[in-house]
Amino acid sequence: MAERYRANAEFRRARRDAPWVLAGVWVDHVDFYPAGPGVEPIRRRLPETGLLGWSELPPIIAAGSDAAGEAALSVARQAWPTRNRRSVPFAG
Protein backbone atom coordinates (compact mmCIF):
# COMPACT_ATOMS: atom_id res chain seq x y z
CA MET A 1 0.00 0.00 0.00
CA ALA A 2 1.37 3.40 -0.94
CA GLU A 3 1.59 6.25 1.54
CA ARG A 4 1.85 10.00 1.17
CA TYR A 5 5.10 11.70 2.24
CA ARG A 6 6.18 15.31 2.59
CA ALA A 7 9.66 16.14 1.35
CA ASN A 8 11.97 19.14 1.33
CA ALA A 9 15.08 19.63 -0.77
CA GLU A 10 18.09 20.89 1.20
CA PHE A 11 20.53 23.28 -0.45
CA ARG A 12 23.91 24.46 0.80
CA ARG A 13 26.52 26.95 -0.33
CA ALA A 14 30.09 27.50 0.80
CA ARG A 15 29.76 31.32 0.97
CA ARG A 16 26.92 33.80 0.62
CA ASP A 17 28.03 34.68 -2.93
CA ALA A 18 28.50 31.02 -3.99
CA PRO A 19 25.87 29.08 -5.96
CA TRP A 20 23.43 26.81 -4.16
CA VAL A 21 24.11 23.07 -4.33
CA LEU A 22 21.58 20.28 -3.76
CA ALA A 23 22.72 18.41 -0.63
CA GLY A 24 19.81 15.98 -0.35
CA VAL A 25 16.20 15.69 0.69
CA TRP A 26 14.36 15.34 3.98
CA VAL A 27 11.33 13.06 4.07
CA ASP A 28 8.72 13.97 6.68
CA HIS A 29 11.35 16.17 8.42
CA VAL A 30 12.91 13.00 9.88
CA ASP A 31 14.90 11.02 7.29
CA PHE A 32 17.74 12.61 5.30
CA TYR A 33 18.59 11.17 1.88
CA PRO A 34 21.89 12.62 0.58
CA ALA A 35 22.39 13.72 -3.01
CA GLY A 36 25.73 11.90 -3.05
CA PRO A 37 28.05 9.69 -1.03
CA GLY A 38 29.54 11.25 2.09
CA VAL A 39 26.93 13.99 2.47
CA GLU A 40 25.51 14.00 5.98
CA PRO A 41 22.92 16.15 7.74
CA ILE A 42 24.22 19.36 9.30
CA ARG A 43 24.97 18.55 12.94
CA ARG A 44 26.56 21.80 14.05
CA ARG A 45 26.10 25.49 13.59
CA LEU A 46 27.41 26.79 10.26
CA PRO A 47 29.93 29.65 10.20
CA GLU A 48 27.28 32.17 9.10
CA THR A 49 23.59 32.37 8.29
CA GLY A 50 22.39 32.06 4.70
CA LEU A 51 24.46 28.99 3.86
CA LEU A 52 21.64 26.48 4.28
CA GLY A 53 18.20 26.54 2.69
CA TRP A 54 15.22 24.33 1.93
CA SER A 55 12.48 24.14 -0.66
CA GLU A 56 9.27 22.17 -0.30
CA LEU A 57 8.67 19.47 -2.90
CA PRO A 58 5.29 18.24 -4.13
CA PRO A 59 3.76 15.41 -2.07
CA ILE A 60 5.40 12.04 -2.77
CA ILE A 61 3.36 8.83 -3.04
CA ALA A 62 5.54 5.80 -2.33
CA ALA A 63 5.54 2.34 -0.77
CA GLY A 64 7.94 3.36 2.01
CA SER A 65 10.28 6.01 3.31
CA ASP A 66 13.26 4.80 1.25
CA ALA A 67 11.23 4.82 -1.97
CA ALA A 68 9.96 8.29 -1.06
CA GLY A 69 13.56 9.47 -0.54
CA GLU A 70 14.63 8.18 -3.95
CA ALA A 71 11.60 9.77 -5.62
CA ALA A 72 12.16 13.09 -3.83
CA LEU A 73 15.81 13.16 -4.94
CA SER A 74 14.72 12.55 -8.51
CA VAL A 75 12.17 15.37 -8.32
CA ALA A 76 14.74 17.77 -6.82
CA ARG A 77 17.34 16.93 -9.48
CA GLN A 78 14.81 17.54 -12.25
CA ALA A 79 13.52 20.77 -10.70
CA TRP A 80 17.00 22.25 -10.10
CA PRO A 81 19.41 20.58 -12.58
CA THR A 82 22.07 23.29 -12.23
CA ARG A 83 22.20 22.78 -8.46
CA ASN A 84 22.93 19.06 -8.70
CA ARG A 85 26.74 19.02 -8.32
CA ARG A 86 29.35 16.56 -7.12
CA SER A 87 30.95 18.86 -4.55
CA VAL A 88 28.55 19.62 -1.69
CA PRO A 89 29.63 22.13 0.95
CA PHE A 90 29.77 20.82 4.52
CA ALA A 91 29.55 17.25 3.25
CA GLY A 92 30.75 15.43 6.32
mmCIF file of C-alpha atoms in Angstrom:
data_model
loop_
_atom_site.group_PDB
_atom_site.id
_atom_site.type_symbol
_atom_site.label_atom_id
_atom_site.label_comp_id
_atom_site.label_asym_id
_atom_site.label_seq_id
_atom_site.Cartn_x
_atom_site.Cartn_y
_atom_site.Cartn_z
ATOM 1 C CA MET A 1 0.000 0.000 0.000
ATOM 2 C CA ALA A 2 1.373 3.396 -0.940
ATOM 3 C CA GLU A 3 1.586 6.248 1.539
ATOM 4 C CA ARG A 4 1.847 9.996 1.169
ATOM 5 C CA TYR A 5 5.097 11.697 2.236
ATOM 6 C CA ARG A 6 6.181 15.311 2.586
ATOM 7 C CA ALA A 7 9.658 16.141 1.348
ATOM 8 C CA ASN A 8 11.966 19.142 1.330
ATOM 9 C CA ALA A 9 15.080 19.627 -0.766
ATOM 10 C CA GLU A 10 18.086 20.890 1.198
ATOM 11 C CA PHE A 11 20.531 23.276 -0.450
ATOM 12 C CA ARG A 12 23.910 24.461 0.797
ATOM 13 C CA ARG A 13 26.523 26.949 -0.334
ATOM 14 C CA ALA A 14 30.090 27.504 0.803
ATOM 15 C CA ARG A 15 29.761 31.323 0.966
ATOM 16 C CA ARG A 16 26.922 33.801 0.615
ATOM 17 C CA ASP A 17 28.031 34.678 -2.927
ATOM 18 C CA ALA A 18 28.497 31.025 -3.987
ATOM 19 C CA PRO A 19 25.872 29.084 -5.959
ATOM 20 C CA TRP A 20 23.427 26.813 -4.155
ATOM 21 C CA VAL A 21 24.107 23.067 -4.335
ATOM 22 C CA LEU A 22 21.578 20.280 -3.764
ATOM 23 C CA ALA A 23 22.717 18.412 -0.635
ATOM 24 C CA GLY A 24 19.815 15.978 -0.349
ATOM 25 C CA VAL A 25 16.195 15.685 0.686
ATOM 26 C CA TRP A 26 14.364 15.337 3.975
ATOM 27 C CA VAL A 27 11.329 13.058 4.073
ATOM 28 C CA ASP A 28 8.718 13.966 6.678
ATOM 29 C CA HIS A 29 11.346 16.169 8.423
ATOM 30 C CA VAL A 30 12.914 12.998 9.877
ATOM 31 C CA ASP A 31 14.896 11.018 7.291
ATOM 32 C CA PHE A 32 17.738 12.609 5.295
ATOM 33 C CA TYR A 33 18.593 11.170 1.879
ATOM 34 C CA PRO A 34 21.888 12.618 0.579
ATOM 35 C CA ALA A 35 22.389 13.722 -3.011
ATOM 36 C CA GLY A 36 25.731 11.904 -3.052
ATOM 37 C CA PRO A 37 28.047 9.695 -1.026
ATOM 38 C CA GLY A 38 29.544 11.247 2.091
ATOM 39 C CA VAL A 39 26.931 13.994 2.473
ATOM 40 C CA GLU A 40 25.513 14.003 5.981
ATOM 41 C CA PRO A 41 22.917 16.150 7.741
ATOM 42 C CA ILE A 42 24.222 19.363 9.298
ATOM 43 C CA ARG A 43 24.970 18.552 12.941
ATOM 44 C CA ARG A 44 26.559 21.798 14.046
ATOM 45 C CA ARG A 45 26.100 25.491 13.593
ATOM 46 C CA LEU A 46 27.405 26.787 10.262
ATOM 47 C CA PRO A 47 29.926 29.650 10.196
ATOM 48 C CA GLU A 48 27.282 32.173 9.097
ATOM 49 C CA THR A 49 23.589 32.368 8.285
ATOM 50 C CA GLY A 50 22.391 32.065 4.702
ATOM 51 C CA LEU A 51 24.465 28.992 3.855
ATOM 52 C CA LEU A 52 21.643 26.485 4.280
ATOM 53 C CA GLY A 53 18.196 26.536 2.693
ATOM 54 C CA TRP A 54 15.215 24.326 1.928
ATOM 55 C CA SER A 55 12.476 24.139 -0.656
ATOM 56 C CA GLU A 56 9.273 22.165 -0.297
ATOM 57 C CA LEU A 57 8.672 19.473 -2.897
ATOM 58 C CA PRO A 58 5.291 18.240 -4.126
ATOM 59 C CA PRO A 59 3.764 15.408 -2.066
ATOM 60 C CA ILE A 60 5.401 12.040 -2.769
ATOM 61 C CA ILE A 61 3.362 8.831 -3.039
ATOM 62 C CA ALA A 62 5.538 5.795 -2.326
ATOM 63 C CA ALA A 63 5.536 2.336 -0.767
ATOM 64 C CA GLY A 64 7.940 3.360 2.015
ATOM 65 C CA SER A 65 10.285 6.013 3.306
ATOM 66 C CA ASP A 66 13.262 4.795 1.246
ATOM 67 C CA ALA A 67 11.233 4.821 -1.970
ATOM 68 C CA ALA A 68 9.960 8.295 -1.063
ATOM 69 C CA GLY A 69 13.557 9.469 -0.537
ATOM 70 C CA GLU A 70 14.628 8.184 -3.955
ATOM 71 C CA ALA A 71 11.595 9.773 -5.618
ATOM 72 C CA ALA A 72 12.157 13.089 -3.825
ATOM 73 C CA LEU A 73 15.811 13.162 -4.939
ATOM 74 C CA SER A 74 14.715 12.547 -8.511
ATOM 75 C CA VAL A 75 12.168 15.372 -8.322
ATOM 76 C CA ALA A 76 14.740 17.771 -6.820
ATOM 77 C CA ARG A 77 17.342 16.932 -9.475
ATOM 78 C CA GLN A 78 14.808 17.542 -12.252
ATOM 79 C CA ALA A 79 13.522 20.765 -10.697
ATOM 80 C CA TRP A 80 17.004 22.245 -10.104
ATOM 81 C CA PRO A 81 19.405 20.578 -12.581
ATOM 82 C CA THR A 82 22.073 23.292 -12.228
ATOM 83 C CA ARG A 83 22.205 22.784 -8.460
ATOM 84 C CA ASN A 84 22.933 19.063 -8.697
ATOM 85 C CA ARG A 85 26.739 19.022 -8.321
ATOM 86 C CA ARG A 86 29.351 16.563 -7.116
ATOM 87 C CA SER A 87 30.953 18.858 -4.552
ATOM 88 C CA VAL A 88 28.553 19.616 -1.695
ATOM 89 C CA PRO A 89 29.627 22.134 0.950
ATOM 90 C CA PHE A 90 29.774 20.820 4.525
ATOM 91 C CA ALA A 91 29.546 17.252 3.249
ATOM 92 C CA GLY A 92 30.745 15.432 6.320
#
